[in-house]
Coordinates of C-alpha atoms in Angstrom, one line a residue:
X1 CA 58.4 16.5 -10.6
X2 CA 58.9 15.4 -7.0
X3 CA 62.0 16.6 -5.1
X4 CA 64.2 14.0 -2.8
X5 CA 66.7 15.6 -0.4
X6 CA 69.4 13.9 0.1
X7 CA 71.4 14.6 3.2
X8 CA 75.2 13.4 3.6
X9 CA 76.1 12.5 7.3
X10 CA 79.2 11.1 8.2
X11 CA 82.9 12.8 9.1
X12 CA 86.0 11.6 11.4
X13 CA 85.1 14.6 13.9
X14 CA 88.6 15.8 13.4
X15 CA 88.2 19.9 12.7
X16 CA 85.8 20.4 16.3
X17 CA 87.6 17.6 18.4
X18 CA 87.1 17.4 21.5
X19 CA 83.0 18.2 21.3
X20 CA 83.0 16.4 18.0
X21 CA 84.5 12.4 17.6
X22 CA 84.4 9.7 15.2
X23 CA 81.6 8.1 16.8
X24 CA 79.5 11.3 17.2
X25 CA 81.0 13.6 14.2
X26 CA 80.3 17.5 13.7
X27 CA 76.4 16.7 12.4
X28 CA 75.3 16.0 16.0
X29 CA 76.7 19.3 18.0
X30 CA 74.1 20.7 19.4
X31 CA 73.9 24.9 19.0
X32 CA 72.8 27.1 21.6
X33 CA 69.3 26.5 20.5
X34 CA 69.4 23.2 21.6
X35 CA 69.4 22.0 17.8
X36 CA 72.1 19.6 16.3
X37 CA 72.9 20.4 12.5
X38 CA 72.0 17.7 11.6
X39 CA 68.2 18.4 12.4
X40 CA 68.7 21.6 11.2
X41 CA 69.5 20.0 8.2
X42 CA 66.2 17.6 8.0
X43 CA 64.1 20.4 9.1
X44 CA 65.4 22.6 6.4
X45 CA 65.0 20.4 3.7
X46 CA 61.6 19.2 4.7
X47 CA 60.3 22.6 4.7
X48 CA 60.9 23.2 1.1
X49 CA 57.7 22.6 -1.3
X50 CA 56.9 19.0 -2.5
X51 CA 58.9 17.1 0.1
X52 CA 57.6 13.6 1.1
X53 CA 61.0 12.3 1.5
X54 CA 64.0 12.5 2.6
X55 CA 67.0 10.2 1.8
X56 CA 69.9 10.3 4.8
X57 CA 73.4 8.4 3.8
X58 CA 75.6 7.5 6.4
X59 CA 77.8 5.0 8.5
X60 CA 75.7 2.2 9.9
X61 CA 77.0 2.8 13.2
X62 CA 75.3 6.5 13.2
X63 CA 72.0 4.7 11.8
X64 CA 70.0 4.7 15.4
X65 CA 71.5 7.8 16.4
X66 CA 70.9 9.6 13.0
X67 CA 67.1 8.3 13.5
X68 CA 66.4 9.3 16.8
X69 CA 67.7 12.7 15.7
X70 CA 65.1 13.2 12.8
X71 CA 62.3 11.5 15.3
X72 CA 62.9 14.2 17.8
X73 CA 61.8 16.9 15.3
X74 CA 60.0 15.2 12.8
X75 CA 56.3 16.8 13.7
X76 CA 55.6 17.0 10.0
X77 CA 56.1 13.5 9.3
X78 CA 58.0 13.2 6.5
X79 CA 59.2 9.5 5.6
X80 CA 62.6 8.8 6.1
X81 CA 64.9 6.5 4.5
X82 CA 68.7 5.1 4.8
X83 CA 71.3 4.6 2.9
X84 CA 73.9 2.5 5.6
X85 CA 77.4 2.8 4.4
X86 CA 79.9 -0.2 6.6
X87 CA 82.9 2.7 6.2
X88 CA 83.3 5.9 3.9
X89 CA 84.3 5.8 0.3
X90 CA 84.0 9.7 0.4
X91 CA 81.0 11.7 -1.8
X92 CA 80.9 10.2 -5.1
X93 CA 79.9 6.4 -4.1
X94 CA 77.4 8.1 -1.9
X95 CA 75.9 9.8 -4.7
X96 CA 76.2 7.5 -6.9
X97 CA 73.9 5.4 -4.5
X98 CA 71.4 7.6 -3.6
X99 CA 71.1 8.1 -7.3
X100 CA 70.8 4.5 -8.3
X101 CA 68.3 3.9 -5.5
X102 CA 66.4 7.1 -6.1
X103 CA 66.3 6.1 -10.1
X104 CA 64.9 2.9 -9.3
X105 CA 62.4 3.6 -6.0
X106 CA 61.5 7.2 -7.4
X107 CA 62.1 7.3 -11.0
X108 CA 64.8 8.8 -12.9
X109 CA 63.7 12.4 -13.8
X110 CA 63.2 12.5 -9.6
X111 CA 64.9 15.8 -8.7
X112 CA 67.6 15.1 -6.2
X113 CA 69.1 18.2 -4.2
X114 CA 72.0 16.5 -2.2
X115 CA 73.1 18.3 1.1
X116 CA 75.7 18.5 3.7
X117 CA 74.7 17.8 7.4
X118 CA 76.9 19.9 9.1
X119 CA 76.5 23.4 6.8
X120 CA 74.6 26.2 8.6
X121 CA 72.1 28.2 6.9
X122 CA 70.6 31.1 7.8
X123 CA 68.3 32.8 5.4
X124 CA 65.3 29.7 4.9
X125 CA 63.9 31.9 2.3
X126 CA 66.4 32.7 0.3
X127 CA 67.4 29.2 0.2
X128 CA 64.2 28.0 -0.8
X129 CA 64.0 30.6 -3.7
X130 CA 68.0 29.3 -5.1
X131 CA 66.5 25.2 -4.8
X132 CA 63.4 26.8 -7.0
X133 CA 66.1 27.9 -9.6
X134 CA 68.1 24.8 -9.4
X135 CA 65.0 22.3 -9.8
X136 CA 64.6 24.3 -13.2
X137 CA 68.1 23.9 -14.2
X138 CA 67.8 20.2 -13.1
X139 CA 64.7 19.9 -15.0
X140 CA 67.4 20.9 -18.1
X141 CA 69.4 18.3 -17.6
X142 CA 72.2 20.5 -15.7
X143 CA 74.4 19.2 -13.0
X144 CA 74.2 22.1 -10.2
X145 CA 75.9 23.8 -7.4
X146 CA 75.2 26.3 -5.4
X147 CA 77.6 29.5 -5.4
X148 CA 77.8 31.2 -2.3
X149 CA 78.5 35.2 -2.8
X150 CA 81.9 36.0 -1.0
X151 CA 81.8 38.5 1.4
X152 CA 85.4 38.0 2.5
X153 CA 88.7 36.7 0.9
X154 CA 88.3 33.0 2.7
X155 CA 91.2 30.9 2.3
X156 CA 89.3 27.5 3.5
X157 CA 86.4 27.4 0.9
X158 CA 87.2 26.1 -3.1
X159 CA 85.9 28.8 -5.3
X160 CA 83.8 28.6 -9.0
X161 CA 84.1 31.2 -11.4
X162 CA 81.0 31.8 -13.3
X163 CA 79.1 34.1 -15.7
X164 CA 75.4 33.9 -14.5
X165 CA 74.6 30.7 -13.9
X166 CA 77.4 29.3 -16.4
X167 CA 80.4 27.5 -14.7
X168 CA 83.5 29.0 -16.2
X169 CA 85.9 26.4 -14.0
X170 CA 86.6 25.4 -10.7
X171 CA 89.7 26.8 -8.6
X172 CA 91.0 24.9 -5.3
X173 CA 91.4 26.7 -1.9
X174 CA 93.6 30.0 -2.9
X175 CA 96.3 31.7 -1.2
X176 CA 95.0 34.9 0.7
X177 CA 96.3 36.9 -2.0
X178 CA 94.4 35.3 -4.9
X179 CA 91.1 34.9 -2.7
X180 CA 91.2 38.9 -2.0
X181 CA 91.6 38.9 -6.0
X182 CA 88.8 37.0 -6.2
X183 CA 86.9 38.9 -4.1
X184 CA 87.5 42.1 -5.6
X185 CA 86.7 40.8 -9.2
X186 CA 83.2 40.1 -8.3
X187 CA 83.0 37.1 -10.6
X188 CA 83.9 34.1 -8.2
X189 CA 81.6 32.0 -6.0
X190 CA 82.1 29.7 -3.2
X191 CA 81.7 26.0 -3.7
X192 CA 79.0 25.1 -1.0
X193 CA 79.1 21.5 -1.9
X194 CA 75.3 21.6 -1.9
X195 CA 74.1 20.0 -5.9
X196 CA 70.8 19.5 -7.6
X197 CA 70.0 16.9 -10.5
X198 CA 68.0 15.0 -11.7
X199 CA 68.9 11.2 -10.9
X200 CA 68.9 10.1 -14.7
X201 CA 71.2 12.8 -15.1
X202 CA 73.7 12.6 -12.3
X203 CA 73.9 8.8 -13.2
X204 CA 74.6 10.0 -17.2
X205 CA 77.6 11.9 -15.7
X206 CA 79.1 9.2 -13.5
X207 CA 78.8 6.5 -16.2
X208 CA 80.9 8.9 -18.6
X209 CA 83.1 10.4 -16.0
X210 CA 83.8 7.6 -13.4
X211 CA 82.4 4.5 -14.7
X212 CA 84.1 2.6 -12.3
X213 CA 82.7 4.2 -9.2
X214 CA 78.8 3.7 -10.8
X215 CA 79.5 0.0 -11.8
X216 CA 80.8 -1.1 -8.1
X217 CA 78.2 0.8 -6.9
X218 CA 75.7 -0.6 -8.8
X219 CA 77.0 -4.4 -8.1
X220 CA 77.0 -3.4 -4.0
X221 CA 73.8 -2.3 -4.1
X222 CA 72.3 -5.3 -6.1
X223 CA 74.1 -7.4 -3.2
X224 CA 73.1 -5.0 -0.2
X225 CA 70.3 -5.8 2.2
X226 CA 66.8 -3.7 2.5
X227 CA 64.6 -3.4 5.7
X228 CA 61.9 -1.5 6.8
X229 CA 60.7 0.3 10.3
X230 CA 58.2 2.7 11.3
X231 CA 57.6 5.2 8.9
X232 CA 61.2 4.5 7.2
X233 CA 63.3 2.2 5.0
X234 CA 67.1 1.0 5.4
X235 CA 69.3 -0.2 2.9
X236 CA 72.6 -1.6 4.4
X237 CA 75.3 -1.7 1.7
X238 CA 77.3 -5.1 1.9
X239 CA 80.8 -4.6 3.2
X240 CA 83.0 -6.6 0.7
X241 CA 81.8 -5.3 -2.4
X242 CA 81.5 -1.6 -1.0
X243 CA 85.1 -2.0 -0.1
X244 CA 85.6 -2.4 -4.3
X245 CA 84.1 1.1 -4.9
X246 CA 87.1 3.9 -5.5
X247 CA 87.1 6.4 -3.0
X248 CA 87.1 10.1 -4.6
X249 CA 84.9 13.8 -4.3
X250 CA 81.8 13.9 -6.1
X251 CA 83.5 17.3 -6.7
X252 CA 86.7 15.5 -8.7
X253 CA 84.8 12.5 -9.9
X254 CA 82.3 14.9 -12.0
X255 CA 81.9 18.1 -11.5
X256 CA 85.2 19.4 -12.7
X257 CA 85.0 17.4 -15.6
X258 CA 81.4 17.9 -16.4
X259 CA 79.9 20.0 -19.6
X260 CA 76.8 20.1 -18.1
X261 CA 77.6 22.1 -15.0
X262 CA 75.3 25.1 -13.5
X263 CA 75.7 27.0 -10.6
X264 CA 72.5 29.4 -8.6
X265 CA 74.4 32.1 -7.1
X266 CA 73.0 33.2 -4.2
X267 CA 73.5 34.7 -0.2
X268 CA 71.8 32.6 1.9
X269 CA 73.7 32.5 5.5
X270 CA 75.3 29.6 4.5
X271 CA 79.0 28.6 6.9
X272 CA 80.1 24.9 6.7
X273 CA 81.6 25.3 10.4
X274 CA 85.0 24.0 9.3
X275 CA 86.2 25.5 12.9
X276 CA 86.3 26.6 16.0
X277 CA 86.6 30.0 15.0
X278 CA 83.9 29.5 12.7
X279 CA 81.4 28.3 15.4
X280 CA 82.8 30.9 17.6
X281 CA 80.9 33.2 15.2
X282 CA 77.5 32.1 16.1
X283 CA 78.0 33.8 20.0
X284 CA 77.5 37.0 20.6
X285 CA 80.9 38.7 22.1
X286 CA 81.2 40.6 25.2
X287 CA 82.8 44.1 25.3
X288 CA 86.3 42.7 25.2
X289 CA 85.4 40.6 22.4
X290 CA 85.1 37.2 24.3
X291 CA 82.6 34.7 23.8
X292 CA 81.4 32.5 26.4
X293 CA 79.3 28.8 26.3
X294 CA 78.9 28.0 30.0
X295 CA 80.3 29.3 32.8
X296 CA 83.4 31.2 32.7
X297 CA 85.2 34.0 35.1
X298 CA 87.1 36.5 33.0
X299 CA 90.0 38.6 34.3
X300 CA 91.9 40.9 32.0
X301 CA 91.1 38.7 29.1
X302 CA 90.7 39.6 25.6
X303 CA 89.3 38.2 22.1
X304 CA 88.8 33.7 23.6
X305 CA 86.4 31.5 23.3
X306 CA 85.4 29.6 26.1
X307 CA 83.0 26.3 26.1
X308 CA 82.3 24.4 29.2
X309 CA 78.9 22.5 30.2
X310 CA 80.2 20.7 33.3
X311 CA 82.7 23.1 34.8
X312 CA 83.5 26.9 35.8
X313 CA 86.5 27.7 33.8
X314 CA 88.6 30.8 35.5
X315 CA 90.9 32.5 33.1
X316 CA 93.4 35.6 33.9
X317 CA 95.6 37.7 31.6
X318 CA 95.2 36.1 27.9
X319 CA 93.8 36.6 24.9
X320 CA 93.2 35.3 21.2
X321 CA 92.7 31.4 22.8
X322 CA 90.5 29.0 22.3
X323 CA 89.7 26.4 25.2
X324 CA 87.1 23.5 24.9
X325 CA 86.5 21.6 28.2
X326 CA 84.8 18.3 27.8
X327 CA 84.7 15.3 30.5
X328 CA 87.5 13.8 29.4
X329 CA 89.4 16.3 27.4
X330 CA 90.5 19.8 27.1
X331 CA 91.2 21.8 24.5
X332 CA 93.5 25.1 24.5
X333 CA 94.4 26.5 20.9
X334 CA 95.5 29.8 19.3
X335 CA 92.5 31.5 17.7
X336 CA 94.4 31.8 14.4
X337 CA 95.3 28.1 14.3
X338 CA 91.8 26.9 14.8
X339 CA 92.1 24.4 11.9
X340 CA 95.0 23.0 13.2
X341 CA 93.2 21.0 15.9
X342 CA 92.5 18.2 13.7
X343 CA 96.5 17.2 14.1
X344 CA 95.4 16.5 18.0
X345 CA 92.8 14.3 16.9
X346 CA 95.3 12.5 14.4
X347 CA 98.0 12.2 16.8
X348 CA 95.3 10.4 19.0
X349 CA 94.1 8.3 16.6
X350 CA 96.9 7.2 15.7
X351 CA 97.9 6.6 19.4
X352 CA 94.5 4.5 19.8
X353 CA 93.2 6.6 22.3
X354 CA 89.6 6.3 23.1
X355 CA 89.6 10.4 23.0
X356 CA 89.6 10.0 19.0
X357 CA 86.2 8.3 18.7
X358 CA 84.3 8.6 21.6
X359 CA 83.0 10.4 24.4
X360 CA 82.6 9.2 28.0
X361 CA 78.5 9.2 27.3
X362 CA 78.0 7.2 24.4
X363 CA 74.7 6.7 22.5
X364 CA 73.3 3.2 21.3
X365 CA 70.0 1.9 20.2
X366 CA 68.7 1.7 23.6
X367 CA 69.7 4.5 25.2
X368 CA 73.6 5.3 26.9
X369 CA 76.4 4.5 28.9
X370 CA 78.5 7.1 30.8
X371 CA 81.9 5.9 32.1
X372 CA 81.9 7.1 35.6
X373 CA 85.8 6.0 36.6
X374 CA 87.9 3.2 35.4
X375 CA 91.1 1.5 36.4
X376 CA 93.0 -1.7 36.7
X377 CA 90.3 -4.6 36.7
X378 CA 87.1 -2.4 36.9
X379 CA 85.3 0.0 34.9
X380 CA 82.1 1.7 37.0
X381 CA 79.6 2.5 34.2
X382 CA 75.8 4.5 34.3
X383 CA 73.5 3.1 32.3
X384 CA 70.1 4.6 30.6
X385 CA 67.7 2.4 28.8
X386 CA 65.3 3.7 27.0
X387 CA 61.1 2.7 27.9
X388 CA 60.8 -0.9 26.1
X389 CA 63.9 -0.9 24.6
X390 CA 66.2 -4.1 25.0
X391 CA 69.9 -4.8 25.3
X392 CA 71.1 -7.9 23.3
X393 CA 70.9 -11.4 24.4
X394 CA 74.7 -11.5 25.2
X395 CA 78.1 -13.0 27.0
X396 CA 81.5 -11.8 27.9
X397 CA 84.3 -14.0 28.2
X398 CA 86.5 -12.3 30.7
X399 CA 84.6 -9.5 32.8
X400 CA 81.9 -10.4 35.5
X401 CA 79.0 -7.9 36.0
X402 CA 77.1 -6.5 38.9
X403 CA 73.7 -4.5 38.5
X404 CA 72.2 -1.6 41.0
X405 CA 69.2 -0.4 39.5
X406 CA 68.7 3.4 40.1
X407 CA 65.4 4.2 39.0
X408 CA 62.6 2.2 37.2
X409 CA 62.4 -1.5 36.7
X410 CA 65.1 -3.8 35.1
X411 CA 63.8 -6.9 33.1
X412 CA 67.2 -9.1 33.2
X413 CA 67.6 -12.8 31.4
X414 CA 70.6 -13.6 34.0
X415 CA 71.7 -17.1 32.2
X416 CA 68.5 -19.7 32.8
X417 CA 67.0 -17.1 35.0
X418 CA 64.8 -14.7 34.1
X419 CA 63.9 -11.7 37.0
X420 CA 62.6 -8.4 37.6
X421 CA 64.6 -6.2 39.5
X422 CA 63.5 -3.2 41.6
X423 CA 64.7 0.8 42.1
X424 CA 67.7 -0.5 45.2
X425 CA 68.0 -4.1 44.3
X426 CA 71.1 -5.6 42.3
X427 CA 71.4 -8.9 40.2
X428 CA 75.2 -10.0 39.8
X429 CA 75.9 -11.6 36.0
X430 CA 79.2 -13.7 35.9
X431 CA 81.6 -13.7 33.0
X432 CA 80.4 -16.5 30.5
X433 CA 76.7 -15.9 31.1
X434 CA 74.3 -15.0 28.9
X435 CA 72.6 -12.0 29.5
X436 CA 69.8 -9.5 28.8
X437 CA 68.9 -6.3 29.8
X438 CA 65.4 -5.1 29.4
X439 CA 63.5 -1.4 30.1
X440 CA 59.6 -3.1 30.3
X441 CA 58.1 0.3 32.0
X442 CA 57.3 3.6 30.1
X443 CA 59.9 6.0 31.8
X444 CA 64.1 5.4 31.7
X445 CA 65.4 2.8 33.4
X446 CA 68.6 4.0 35.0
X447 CA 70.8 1.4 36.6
X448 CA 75.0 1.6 37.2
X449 CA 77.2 -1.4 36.4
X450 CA 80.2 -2.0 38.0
X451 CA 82.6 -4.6 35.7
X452 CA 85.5 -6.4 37.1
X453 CA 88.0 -8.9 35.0
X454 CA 91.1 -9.2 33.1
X455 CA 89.9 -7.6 30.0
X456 CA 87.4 -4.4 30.0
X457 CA 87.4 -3.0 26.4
X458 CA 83.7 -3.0 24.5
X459 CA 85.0 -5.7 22.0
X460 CA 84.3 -8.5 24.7
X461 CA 80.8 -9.4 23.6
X462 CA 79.3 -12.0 21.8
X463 CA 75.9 -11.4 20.7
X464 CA 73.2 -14.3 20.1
X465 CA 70.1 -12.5 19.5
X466 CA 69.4 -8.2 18.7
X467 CA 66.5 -6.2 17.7
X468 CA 68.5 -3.5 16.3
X469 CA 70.4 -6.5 13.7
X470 CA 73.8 -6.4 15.2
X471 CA 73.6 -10.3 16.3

């Protein structure tokens, strides 16, 4: 029986603001290694035996990104297809899905084994072995989980109780007291969220457990659109009737409720990076117990962790902090109230402050945009355009634009006209022209854009014609 994994990617960016944000959400930090998770992820299922697939679900506006991601460590080839979700309805509707599109691309006894982006597993080995058990629980007809073996009385992580690989019952995120209970009784497992089924059987669960999630699903995807690219497929889910789907936990919405539940215990590295603290972890401390990412003069301090790519931070006289420099924002927290950061990130939000969603470098299909500075009437951007990628065909009604290229060759429609334009030349583009901006050489085309008008924010765009379907 062939195996499909399916990965989840999505997430506000909430838990590791300010590196993390909605528009590029814990999947895509990069570790030390130079590695997101997310690639981590893809390179960890496509290792396991019998993989020709692998199935990624996630928001349509991480589609390019998510692709690029697998592309840039994709040396085995494994095809790679989409599942484009307009917003979140949380991890049953995804499922339920992947399941129905698996079922019916695939076949039903098609062994699903459905994993989180952003989890961090260590042992590759071991982790092969517990999928091997799993398939042949799947293979049964089981619904199953994988229990992590505690080695500390976690407060953050749900727990399982089970007998072998029996599920006795689920229990919710304890109190420290009841966790070192837990711990000490030797019979409790962490929920990893990671599951293995078969889709025929996953899809028997939903219909008797949440019939309502399945049947919206099922009508969404009979009205969703399906293309194709090089070397992968893309379904994009229609937006009305995916708004009709209840949002709840595959973890709610079946497991707890399921007869048929297994779980593979088993120690395999694994840390879903819930924190600060947590990623903290994966750097090595100094003798005071301080761990460093950049560039960082310590005085008399004790027990922090310090990130910064761009600056020297300098730090005198504390201890137990947290501090996260970015571009555009700064983070200093308590060690011990690490998970509190996502109330920054809400306050934000709910502010609507660009901090919540995006960075000053933001990716697109083409390439990026860094904001350089900004103020009244003008916004100074760089641009990077990939080689032979293409802007849209586009207008904006109240900003005018002026063009330096950097380095490479710009191919600009500038309304009727169409120009090349040089490393040191300029084009200027006035508000209420159509324009184009085109990379026709085989290295990066760098050029900075200096806007100027009443009204700066990215939602002043019109688009006529895309390649990436966003006309």
């Amino acid at each position: 029986m062939s195996l499909i994994p399916i990965i989840l990617c999505g997430g506000a960016g909430s838990r590791l603001w300010p590196v993390s944000r909605e528009s590029h959400p814990k999947p895509f930090i990069r570790l030390a290694d130079g590695q997101s998770l997310l690639q981590k992820a893809f390179l960890r299922a496509a290792a396991l035996d019998g993989v020709k697939q692998i199935l990624t679900v996630t928001n349509r506006e991480l589609f390019f990104k998510t692709e690029d991601e697998f592309r840039e460590v994709n040396e085995c080839g494994v095809a790679t297809s989409f599942i484009c979700e307009p917003f979140g309805r949380n991890t049953a509707a995804a499922v339920a899905a992947a399941a129905l599109h698996i079922a019916k691309t695939s076949g039903p006894e098609t062994v699903m084994l459905v994993l989180a982006a952003d989890h961090l597993i260590a042992d590759h080995d071991a982790f092969a072995e517990a999928v091997g058990k799993a398939q042949e629980l799947a293979h049964q007809g089981k619904i199953v989980t994988f229990g992590i073996r505690p080695d500390s009385p976690q407060t953050g992580y749900g727990y399982i109780e089970a007998e072998g690989n029996t599920v006795l019952r689920f229990v919710e995120k304890p109190s420290l007291e009841r966790a070192r209970e837990y711990l000490a009784s030797k019979r409790f497992l962490w929920n990893s969220g990671i599951f293995c089924f078969t889709a025929a059987s996953i899809l028997r669960e939903l219909e008797q457990h949440c019939p309502e999630i399945l049947g919206s699903t099922d009508a969404c995807l009979r009205e969703s659109r399906t293309s194709e690219g090089n070397g992968w497929s893309q379904v994009q889910l229609a937006p009305n009737s995916f708004g009709m789907v209840p949002e709840n936990s595959i973890d709610y919405a079946v497991m707890e409720k399921c007869t048929q539940a297994a779980v593979v215990p088993c120690a395999i590295g694994w840390s879903d990076i819930g924190s600060w603290t947590a990623l903290s972890e994966l750097c090595r401390p100094d003798s005071h117990g301080n761990r460093v990412e950049g560039e960082a003069l310590l005085h008399d301090v004790d027990n922090c962790y310090f990130v910064s790519r761009d600056r020297l931070i300098g730090a005198v006289g504390v201890e137990n902090l947290i501090v996260i420099d970015t571009p555009d924002a700064l983070l200093v927290a308590n060690r011990d109230r690490a998970q509190d950061v996502k109330h920054i990130y809400s306050e934000l939000k709910a502010r609507g402050h660009d901090a919540h969603k995006m960075h000053r470098t933001v990716h697109r299909p083409w390439g990026t945009y860094t904001v350089l500075e900004e103020g009244p009437r003008f916004k100074i951007k760089r641009i990077e355009v990939k080689p032979g990628a293409s802007l849209s065909l586009q207008m904006h009604h109240h900003r005018s634009e002026h063009w330096i290229v950097v380095s490479g060759m710009a191919k600009v429609v500038n309304g009727e006209r169409e120009l090349f334009v040089s490393t040191n030349e300029s084009t200027y583009i006035p508000a209420g022209h159509k324009h184009r901006l085109e990379n026709p050489g085989v290295v990066g085309l760098v050029m900075i854009e200096v806007q100027s008008g009443e009204y700066l924010g990215e939602d002043d765009i019109v688009r006529f014609e895309d390649v990436y379907g966003r006309a």
